[in-house]
Amino acid sequence: PSTSFFPSPSCSRSKSYFYFLALPALFKQELQDTEAEESGTVTLRCELTKPKAPVEWRKGDVTLYPGLKYEMRQQGCAAELVIYDLEVEDS
């Protein structure tokens, strides 16, 4: 018996599989350095090449989640992180 990795035309039960590789989302506009005052609010913004691409915001190795301190917004290709009640540790 031979091993085949392709469907045989003579086999009535063969199935065809199609695999699509999605291109990764890339940065069209990266984050820019932003200055803000302590206890204020800042909005960090980036633009991606794909609309509604999944975005994970991090500070170093720590993943940020929405709550009282952080707000994440995404519309089309634009993604924003709003940081409230800024502290020196947020830099």
PDB file of N, CA and C in Angstrom, residues 2 15 28 32 43 56-57 60 71 73 88:
ATOM      1  N   SER A   2       0.527   2.178  -0.827  1.00  0.00           N
ATOM      2  CA  SER A   2       1.277   3.435  -0.878  1.00  0.00           C
ATOM      3  C   SER A   2       0.580   4.502  -0.041  1.00  0.00           C
ATOM      4  N   LYS A  15     -11.835  14.184   0.521  1.00  0.00           N
ATOM      5  CA  LYS A  15     -12.196  15.546   0.894  1.00  0.00           C
ATOM      6  C   LYS A  15     -11.048  16.461   0.515  1.00  0.00           C
ATOM      7  N   LYS A  28       0.936  50.699  11.330  1.00  0.00           N
ATOM      8  CA  LYS A  28       0.960  51.743  10.316  1.00  0.00           C
ATOM      9  C   LYS A  28       1.498  53.022  10.951  1.00  0.00           C
ATOM     10  N   GLN A  32       3.610  57.100  20.025  1.00  0.00           N
ATOM     11  CA  GLN A  32       4.509  58.244  20.131  1.00  0.00           C
ATOM     12  C   GLN A  32       4.710  58.575  21.612  1.00  0.00           C
ATOM     13  N   THR A  43      -3.801  59.764  26.570  1.00  0.00           N
ATOM     14  CA  THR A  43      -4.292  58.807  25.583  1.00  0.00           C
ATOM     15  C   THR A  43      -3.134  58.435  24.663  1.00  0.00           C
ATOM     16  N   GLU A  56      -3.320  43.750  22.392  1.00  0.00           N
ATOM     17  CA  GLU A  56      -3.042  43.519  23.810  1.00  0.00           C
ATOM     18  C   GLU A  56      -2.098  44.623  24.265  1.00  0.00           C
ATOM     19  N   TRP A  57      -2.535  45.383  25.261  1.00  0.00           N
ATOM     20  CA  TRP A  57      -1.714  46.464  25.797  1.00  0.00           C
ATOM     21  C   TRP A  57      -0.890  45.933  26.952  1.00  0.00           C
ATOM     22  N   GLY A  60       5.792  46.654  29.943  1.00  0.00           N
ATOM     23  CA  GLY A  60       6.811  45.635  30.191  1.00  0.00           C
ATOM     24  C   GLY A  60       6.209  44.261  29.960  1.00  0.00           C
ATOM     25  N   GLU A  71      -8.483  52.380  30.087  1.00  0.00           N
ATOM     26  CA  GLU A  71      -9.599  52.209  29.158  1.00  0.00           C
ATOM     27  C   GLU A  71      -9.003  51.911  27.791  1.00  0.00           C
ATOM     28  N   ARG A  73      -9.761  51.466  23.734  1.00  0.00           N
ATOM     29  CA  ARG A  73     -10.722  51.785  22.671  1.00  0.00           C
ATOM     30  C   ARG A  73     -10.146  51.291  21.351  1.00  0.00           C
ATOM     31  N   VAL A  88       3.853  58.630  38.687  1.00  0.00           N
ATOM     32  CA  VAL A  88       5.215  58.523  38.159  1.00  0.00           C
ATOM     33  C   VAL A  88       5.471  57.099  37.652  1.00  0.00           C
TER      34      VAL A  88
END
